[in-house]
Short mmCIF file of C-alpha atoms and ligand atoms in Angstrom, two decimals:
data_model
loop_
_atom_site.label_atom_id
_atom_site.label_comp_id
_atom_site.label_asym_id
_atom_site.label_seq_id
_atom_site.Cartn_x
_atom_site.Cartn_y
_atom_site.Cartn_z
CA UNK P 1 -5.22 129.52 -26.11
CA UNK P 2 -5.66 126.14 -28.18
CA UNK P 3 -7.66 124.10 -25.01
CA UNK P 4 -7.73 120.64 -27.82
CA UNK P 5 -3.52 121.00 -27.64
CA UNK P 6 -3.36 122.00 -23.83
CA UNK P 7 -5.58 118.97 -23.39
CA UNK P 8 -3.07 116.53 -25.48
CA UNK P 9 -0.24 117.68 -23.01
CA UNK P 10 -1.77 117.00 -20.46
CA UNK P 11 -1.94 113.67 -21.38
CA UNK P 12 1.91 112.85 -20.53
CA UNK P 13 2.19 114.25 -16.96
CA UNK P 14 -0.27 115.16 -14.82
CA UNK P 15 0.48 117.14 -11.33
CA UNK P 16 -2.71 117.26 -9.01
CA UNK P 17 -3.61 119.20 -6.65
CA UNK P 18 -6.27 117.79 -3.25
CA UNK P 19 -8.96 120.36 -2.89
CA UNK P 20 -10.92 119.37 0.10
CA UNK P 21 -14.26 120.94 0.11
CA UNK P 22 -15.75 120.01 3.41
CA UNK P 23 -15.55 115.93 2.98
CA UNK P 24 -15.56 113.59 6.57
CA UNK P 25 -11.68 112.56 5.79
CA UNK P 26 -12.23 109.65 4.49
CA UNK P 27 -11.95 109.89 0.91
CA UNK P 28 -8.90 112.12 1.56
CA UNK P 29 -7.47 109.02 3.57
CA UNK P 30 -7.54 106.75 0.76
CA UNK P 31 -6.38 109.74 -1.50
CA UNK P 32 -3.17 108.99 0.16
CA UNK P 33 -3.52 105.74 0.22
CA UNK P 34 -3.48 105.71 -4.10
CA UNK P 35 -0.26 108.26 -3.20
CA UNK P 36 1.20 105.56 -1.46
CA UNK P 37 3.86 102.76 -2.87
CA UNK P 38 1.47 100.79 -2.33
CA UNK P 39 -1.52 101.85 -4.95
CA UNK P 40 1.36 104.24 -6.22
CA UNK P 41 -0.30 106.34 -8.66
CA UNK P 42 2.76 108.40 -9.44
CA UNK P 43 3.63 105.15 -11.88
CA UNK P 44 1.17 106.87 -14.33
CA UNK P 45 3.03 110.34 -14.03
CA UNK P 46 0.87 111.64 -11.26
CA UNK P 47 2.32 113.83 -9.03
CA UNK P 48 0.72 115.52 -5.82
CA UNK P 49 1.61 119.66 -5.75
CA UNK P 50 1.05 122.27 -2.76
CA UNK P 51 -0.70 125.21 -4.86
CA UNK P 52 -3.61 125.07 -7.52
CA UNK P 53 -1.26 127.03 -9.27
CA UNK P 54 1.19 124.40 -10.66
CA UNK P 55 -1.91 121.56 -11.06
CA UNK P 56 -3.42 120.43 -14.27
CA UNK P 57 -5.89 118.16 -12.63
CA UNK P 58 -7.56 119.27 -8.67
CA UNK P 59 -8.11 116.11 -6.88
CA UNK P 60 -11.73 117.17 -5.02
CA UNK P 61 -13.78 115.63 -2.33
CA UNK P 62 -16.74 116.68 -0.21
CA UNK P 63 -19.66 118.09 -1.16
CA UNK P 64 -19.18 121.82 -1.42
CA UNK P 65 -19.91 123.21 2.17
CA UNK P 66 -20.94 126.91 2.91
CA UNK P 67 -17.96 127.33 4.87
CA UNK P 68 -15.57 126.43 2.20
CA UNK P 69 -17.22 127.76 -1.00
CA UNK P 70 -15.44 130.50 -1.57
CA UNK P 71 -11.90 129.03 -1.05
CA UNK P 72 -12.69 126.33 -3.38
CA UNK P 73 -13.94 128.91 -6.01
CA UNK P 74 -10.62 130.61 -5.24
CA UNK P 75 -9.01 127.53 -5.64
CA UNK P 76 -10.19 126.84 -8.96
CA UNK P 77 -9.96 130.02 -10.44
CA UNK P 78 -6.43 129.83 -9.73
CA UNK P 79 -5.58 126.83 -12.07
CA UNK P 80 -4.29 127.32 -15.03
CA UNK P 81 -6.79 126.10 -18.13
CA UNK P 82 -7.26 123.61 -19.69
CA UNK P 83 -8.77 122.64 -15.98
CA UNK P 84 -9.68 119.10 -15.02
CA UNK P 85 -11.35 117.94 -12.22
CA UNK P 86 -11.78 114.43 -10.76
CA UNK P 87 -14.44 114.95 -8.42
CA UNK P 88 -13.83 111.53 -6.14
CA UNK P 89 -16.39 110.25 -3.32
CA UNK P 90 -20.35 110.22 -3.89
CA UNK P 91 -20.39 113.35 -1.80
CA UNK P 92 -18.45 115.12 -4.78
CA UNK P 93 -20.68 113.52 -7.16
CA UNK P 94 -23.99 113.59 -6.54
CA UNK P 95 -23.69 115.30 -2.76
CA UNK P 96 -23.70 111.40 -0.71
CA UNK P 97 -25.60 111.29 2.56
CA UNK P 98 -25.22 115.34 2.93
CA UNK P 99 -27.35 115.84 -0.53
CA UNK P 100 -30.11 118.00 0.80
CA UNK P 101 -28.53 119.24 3.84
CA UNK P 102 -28.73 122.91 4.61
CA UNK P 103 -24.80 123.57 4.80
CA UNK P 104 -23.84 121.96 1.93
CA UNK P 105 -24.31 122.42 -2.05
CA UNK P 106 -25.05 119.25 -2.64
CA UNK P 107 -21.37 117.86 -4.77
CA UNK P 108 -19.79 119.35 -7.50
CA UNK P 109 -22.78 119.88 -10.35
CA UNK P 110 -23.93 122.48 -8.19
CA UNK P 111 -20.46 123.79 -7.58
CA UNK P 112 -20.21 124.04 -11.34
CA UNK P 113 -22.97 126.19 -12.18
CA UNK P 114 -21.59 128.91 -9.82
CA UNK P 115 -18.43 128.31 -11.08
CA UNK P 116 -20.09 128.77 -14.47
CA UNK P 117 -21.88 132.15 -13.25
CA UNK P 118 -18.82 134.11 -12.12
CA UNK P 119 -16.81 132.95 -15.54
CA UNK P 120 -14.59 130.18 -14.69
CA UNK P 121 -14.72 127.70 -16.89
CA UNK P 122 -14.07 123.69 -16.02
CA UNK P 123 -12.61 121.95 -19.25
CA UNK P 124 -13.05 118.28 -18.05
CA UNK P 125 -14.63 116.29 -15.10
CA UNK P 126 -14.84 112.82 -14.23
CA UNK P 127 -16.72 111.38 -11.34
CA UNK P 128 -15.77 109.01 -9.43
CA UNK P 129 -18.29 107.30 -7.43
CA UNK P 130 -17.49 105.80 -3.83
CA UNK P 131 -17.98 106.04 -0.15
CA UNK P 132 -14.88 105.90 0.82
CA UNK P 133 -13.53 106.04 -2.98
CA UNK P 134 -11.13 102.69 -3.04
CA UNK P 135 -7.42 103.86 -4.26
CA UNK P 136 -7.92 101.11 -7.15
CA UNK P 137 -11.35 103.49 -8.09
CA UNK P 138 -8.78 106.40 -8.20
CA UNK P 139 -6.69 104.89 -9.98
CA UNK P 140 -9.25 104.18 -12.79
CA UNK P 141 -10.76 107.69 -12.85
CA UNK P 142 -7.29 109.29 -13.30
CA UNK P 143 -6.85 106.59 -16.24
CA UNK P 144 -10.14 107.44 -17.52
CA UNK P 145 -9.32 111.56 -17.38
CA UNK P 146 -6.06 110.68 -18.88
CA UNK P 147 -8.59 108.62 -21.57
CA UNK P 148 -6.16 105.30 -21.11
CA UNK P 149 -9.26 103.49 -20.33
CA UNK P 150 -12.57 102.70 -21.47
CA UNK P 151 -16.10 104.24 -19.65
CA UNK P 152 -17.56 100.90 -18.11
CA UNK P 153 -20.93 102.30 -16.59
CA UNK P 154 -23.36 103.89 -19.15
CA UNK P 155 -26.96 104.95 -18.27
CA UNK P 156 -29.49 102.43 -19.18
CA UNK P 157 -33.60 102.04 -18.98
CA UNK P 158 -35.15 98.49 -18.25
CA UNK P 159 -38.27 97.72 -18.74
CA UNK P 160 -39.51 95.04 -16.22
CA UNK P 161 -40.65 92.02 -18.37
CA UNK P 162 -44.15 90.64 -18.48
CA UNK P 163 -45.84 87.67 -16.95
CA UNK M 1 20.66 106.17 7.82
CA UNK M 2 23.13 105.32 4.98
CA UNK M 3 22.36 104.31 1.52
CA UNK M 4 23.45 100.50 2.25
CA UNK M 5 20.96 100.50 5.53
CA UNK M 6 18.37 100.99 3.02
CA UNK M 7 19.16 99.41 0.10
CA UNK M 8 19.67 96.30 2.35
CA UNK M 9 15.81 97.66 3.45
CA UNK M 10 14.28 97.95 0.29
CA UNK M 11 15.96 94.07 -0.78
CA UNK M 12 14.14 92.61 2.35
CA UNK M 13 11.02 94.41 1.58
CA UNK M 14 10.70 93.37 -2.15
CA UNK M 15 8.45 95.23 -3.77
CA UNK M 16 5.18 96.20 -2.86
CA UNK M 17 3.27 97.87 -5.48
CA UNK M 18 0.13 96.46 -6.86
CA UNK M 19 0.08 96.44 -10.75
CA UNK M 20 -3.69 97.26 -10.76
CA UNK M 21 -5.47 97.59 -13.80
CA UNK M 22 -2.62 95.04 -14.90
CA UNK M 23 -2.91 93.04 -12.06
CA UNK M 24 -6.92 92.04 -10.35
CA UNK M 25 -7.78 94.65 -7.83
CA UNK M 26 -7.73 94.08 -4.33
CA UNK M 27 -11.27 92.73 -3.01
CA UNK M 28 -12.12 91.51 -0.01
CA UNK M 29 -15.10 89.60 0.89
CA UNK M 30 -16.21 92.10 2.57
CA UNK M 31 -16.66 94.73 -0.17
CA UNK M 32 -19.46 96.42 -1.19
CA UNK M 33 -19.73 97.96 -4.83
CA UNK M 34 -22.67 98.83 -6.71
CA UNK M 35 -25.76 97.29 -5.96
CA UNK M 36 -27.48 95.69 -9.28
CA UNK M 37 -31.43 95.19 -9.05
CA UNK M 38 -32.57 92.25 -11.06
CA UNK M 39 -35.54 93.45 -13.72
CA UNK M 40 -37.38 89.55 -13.50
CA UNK M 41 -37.38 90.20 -9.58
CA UNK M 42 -38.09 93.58 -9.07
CA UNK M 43 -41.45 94.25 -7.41
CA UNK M 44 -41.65 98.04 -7.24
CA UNK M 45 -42.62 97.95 -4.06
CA UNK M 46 -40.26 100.63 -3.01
CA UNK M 47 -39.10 99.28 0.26
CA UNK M 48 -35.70 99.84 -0.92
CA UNK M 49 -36.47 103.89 -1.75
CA UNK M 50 -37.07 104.36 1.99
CA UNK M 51 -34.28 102.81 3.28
CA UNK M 52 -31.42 104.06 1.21
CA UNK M 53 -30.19 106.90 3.71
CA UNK M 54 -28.79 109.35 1.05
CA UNK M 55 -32.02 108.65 -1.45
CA UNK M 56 -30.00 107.20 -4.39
CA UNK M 57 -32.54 105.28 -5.03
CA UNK M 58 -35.69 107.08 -6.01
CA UNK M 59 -39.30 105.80 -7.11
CA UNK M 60 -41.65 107.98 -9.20
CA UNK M 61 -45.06 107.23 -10.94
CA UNK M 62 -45.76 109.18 -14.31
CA UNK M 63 -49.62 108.01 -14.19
CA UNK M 64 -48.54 105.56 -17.25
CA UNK M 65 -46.25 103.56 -15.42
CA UNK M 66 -43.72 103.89 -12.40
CA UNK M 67 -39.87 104.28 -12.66
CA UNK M 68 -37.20 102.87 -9.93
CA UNK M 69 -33.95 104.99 -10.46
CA UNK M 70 -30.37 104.34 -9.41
CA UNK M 71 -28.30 106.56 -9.22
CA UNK M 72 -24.95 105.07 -7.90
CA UNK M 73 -23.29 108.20 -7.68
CA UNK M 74 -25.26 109.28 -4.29
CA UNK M 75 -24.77 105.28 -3.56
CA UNK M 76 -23.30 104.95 -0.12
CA UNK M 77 -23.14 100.93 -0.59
CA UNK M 78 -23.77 99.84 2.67
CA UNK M 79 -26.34 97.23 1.24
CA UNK M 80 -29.15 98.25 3.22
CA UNK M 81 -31.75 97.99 -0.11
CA UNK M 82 -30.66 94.62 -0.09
CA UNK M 83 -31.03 93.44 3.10
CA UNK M 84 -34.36 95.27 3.19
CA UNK M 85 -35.63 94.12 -0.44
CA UNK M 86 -38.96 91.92 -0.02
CA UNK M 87 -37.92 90.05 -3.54
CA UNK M 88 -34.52 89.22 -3.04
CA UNK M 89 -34.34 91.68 -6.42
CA UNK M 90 -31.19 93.19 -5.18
CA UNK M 91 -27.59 92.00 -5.41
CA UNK M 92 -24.48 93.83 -3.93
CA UNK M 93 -21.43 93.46 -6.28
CA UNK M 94 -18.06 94.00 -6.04
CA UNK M 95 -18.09 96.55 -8.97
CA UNK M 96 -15.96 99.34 -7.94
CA UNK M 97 -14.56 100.96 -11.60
CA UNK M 98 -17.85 103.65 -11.84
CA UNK M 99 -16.00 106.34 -13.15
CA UNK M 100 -17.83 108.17 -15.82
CA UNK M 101 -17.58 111.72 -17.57
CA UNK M 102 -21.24 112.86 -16.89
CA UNK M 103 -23.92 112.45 -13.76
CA UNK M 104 -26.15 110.91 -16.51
CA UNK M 105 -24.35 107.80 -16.83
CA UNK M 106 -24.43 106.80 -13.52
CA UNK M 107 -28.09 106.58 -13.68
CA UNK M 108 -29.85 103.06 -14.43
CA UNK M 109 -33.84 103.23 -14.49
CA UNK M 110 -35.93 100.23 -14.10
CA UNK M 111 -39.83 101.07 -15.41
CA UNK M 112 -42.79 99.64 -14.26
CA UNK M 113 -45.79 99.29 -15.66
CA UNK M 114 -48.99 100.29 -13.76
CA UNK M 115 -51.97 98.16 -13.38
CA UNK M 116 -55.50 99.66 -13.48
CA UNK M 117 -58.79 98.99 -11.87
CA UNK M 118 -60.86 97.13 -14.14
CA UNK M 119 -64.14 99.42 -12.97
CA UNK M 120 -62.70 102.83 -12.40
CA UNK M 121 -59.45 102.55 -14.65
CA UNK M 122 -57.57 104.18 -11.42
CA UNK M 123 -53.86 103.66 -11.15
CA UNK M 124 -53.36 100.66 -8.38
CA UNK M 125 -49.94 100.07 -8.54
CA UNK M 126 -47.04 97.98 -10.53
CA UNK M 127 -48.29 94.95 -12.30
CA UNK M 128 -45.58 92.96 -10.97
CA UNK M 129 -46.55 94.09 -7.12
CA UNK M 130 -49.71 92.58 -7.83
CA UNK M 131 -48.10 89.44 -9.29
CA UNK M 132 -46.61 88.80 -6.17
CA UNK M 133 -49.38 89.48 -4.38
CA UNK M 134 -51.39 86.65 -6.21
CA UNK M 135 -48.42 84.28 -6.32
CA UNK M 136 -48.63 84.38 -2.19
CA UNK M 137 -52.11 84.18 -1.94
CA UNK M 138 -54.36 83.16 -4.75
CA UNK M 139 -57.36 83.93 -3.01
CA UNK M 140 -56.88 87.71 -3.89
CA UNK M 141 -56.86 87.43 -7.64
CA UNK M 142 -60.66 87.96 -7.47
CA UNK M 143 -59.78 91.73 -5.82
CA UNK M 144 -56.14 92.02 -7.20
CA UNK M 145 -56.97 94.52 -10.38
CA UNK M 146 -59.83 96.46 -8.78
CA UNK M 147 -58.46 100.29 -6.59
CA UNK M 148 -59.02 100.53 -2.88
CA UNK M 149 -62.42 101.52 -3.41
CA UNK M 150 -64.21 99.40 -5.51
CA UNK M 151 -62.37 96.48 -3.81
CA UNK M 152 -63.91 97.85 -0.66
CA UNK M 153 -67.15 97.69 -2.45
CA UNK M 154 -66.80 94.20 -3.59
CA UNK M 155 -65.78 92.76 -0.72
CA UNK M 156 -68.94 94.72 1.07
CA UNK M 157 -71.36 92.59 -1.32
CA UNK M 158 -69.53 89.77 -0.75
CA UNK M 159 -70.24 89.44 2.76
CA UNK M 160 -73.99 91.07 2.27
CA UNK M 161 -74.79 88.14 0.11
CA UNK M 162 -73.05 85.65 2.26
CA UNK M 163 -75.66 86.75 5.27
CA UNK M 164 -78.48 86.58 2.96
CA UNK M 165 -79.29 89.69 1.56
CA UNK M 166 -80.32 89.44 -2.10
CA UNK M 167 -78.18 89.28 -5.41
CA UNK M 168 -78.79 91.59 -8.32
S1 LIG O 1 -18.03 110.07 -0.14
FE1 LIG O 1 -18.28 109.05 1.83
S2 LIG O 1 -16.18 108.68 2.52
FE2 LIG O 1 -16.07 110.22 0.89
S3 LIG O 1 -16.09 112.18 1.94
FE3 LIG O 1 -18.22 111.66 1.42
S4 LIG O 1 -19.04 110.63 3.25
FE4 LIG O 1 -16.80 110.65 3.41
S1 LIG O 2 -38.83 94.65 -4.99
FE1 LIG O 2 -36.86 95.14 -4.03
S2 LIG O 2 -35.77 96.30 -5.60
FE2 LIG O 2 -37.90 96.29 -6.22
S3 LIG O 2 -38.75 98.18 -5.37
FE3 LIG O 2 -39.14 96.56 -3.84
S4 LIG O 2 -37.39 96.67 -2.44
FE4 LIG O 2 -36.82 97.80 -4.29
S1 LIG O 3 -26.45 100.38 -0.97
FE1 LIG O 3 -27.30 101.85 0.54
S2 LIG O 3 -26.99 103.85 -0.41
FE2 LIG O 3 -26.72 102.35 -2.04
S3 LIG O 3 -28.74 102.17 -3.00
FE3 LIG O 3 -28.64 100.58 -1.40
S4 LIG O 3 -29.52 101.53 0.45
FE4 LIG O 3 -29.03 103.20 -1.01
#
């Protein structure tokens, strides 16, 4: 399979699927919300589907509990490649208040190397910072996926100036 | 409910959609984005590294100097850092467009350079601490570069010679 074409289709429609992996609702909430006429994503082609199985992109939140591991590993080994992810909320990213709790995995880098392990491969991610995740932020990271929009935030290292 | 119900609806309504990114997003006063620490400000005191509940910000010392990391994608933004932040280093902005393709870029570092006793050469802690330190009270310049110990040791002669023991 050519994943460079898959990944130019992608680009006209994309049909997402909301993969919930153990967030407190509130990202989920305002997952709606960018649903919503109000936010109303689906002017950029965006289109919410019941099954992993018809998505191009899985909408995810939370930060990878226990409990839900192995339906979200499920979940994304039933996708279809190429397979993008928009991990949304800082408890996707970099695991949010639950980061070193017992139950949880910590967000989705850590969900990616056992995804890596059993041989599913991811094809693109894009985080998307937040706590909630504002429906304007969604909207930005799908644009970004999508690559209609620049990257804003790029690491940096300051050095505190003398005297 | 027929089709002229809600057409005559939808005509009262208007429409509703926001045009964001074509149109400003929708801040309130209230909002909390990123926080930004200001480099001229910053102390490295670390006050803000134990507050922040999920530990997105983080303060390590390589023995050369000592680095204050951000790392907004752990950020809750509820602004505690700043509220907390001795300085006044910290500012909580309305940025909310973070997105990025890798965990890397969401990561700003601030370093530090590390002052040194001037007897032992021991680490004592971020030149701009002590700064601060002198700029509130100028008395301790005398003590400011020397490590716990030797600054212990000073003071101890200090207050020997004062009560009339004999210099070197
Ligand atoms: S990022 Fe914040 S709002 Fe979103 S699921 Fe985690 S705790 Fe809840
Ligand atoms: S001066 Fe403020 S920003 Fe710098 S380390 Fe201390 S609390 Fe944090
Ligand atoms: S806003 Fe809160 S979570 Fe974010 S760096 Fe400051 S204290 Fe930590």
């Amino acid at each position: 399979m050519n994943i460079a074409r898959a990944l130019r289709a992608v680009r006209k429609s994309i049909w997402v699927f909301h993969l919930n992996s153990g967030s407190c609702n509130a990202c989920d909430i305002e997952v709606l919300d960018a649903l919503t006429p109000y936010f109303d994503v689906e002017r950029f082609g965006v289109k919410l589907v019941a099954s992993p199985r018809h998505a191009d992109v899985i909408i995810f939140t939370g930060p990878v509990t226990r409990e839900s591991l192995p339906k979200v590993v499920r979940a994304i080994k039933a996708m279809p490649r190429p397979r993008l992810i928009l991990a949304l909320g800082s408890c996707a990213v970099g695991g949010g208040i639950w980061w070193d709790t017992y139950s949880t995995l910590g967000g989705f880098k850590k969900l990616e190397e056992i995804l890596r392990e059993s041989g599913v491969e991811v094809d693109r991610v894009v985080y998307v910072p937040g706590c909630p995740v504002r429906p304007e932020a969604i909207i930005y990271g799908t644009l970004l996926l999508l690559g209609a929009v620049e990257q804003k935030v790029r690491s940096s290292e300051v050095a505190v100036p003398e005297g | 409910m027929s089709v002229a119900k809600i057409l005559e609806m939808a005509l009262r309504a208007g429409r509703v959609t926001r045009r964001y990114p074509y149109q400003p997003p929708l801040l309130t006063p209230e909002f909390r984005g990123a926080v930004r620490i200001d480099p001229s400000k910053c102390w490295g005191c670390g006050a803000c590294v134990r507050v922040c509940p999920p530990n997105a910000l983080t303060i390590r010392s390589s023995g050369k100097d000592v680095t204050l990391e951000y790392f907004v994608g752990r950020c809750i933004f509820c602004g505690m850092c700043a509220e907390v932040c001795p300085a006044g280093a910290i500012e909580v902005t309305k940025e909310f467009e973070l997105s990025a393709a890798s965990t890397e870029d969401l990561r700003t570092r601030l370093v530090h350079r590390l002052a040194r006793c001037s007897v032992c050469g021991a680490p004592v802690w971020t030149e701009a601490e002590l700064r601060a330190v002198v700029k509130a009270s100028p008395i301790a310049e005398e003590y400011i570069a020397l490590c716990p110990k030797h600054r212990k040791e000073r003071f101890a002669k200090a207050v020997a010679l004062r009560l009339g023991a004999e210099g070197e």
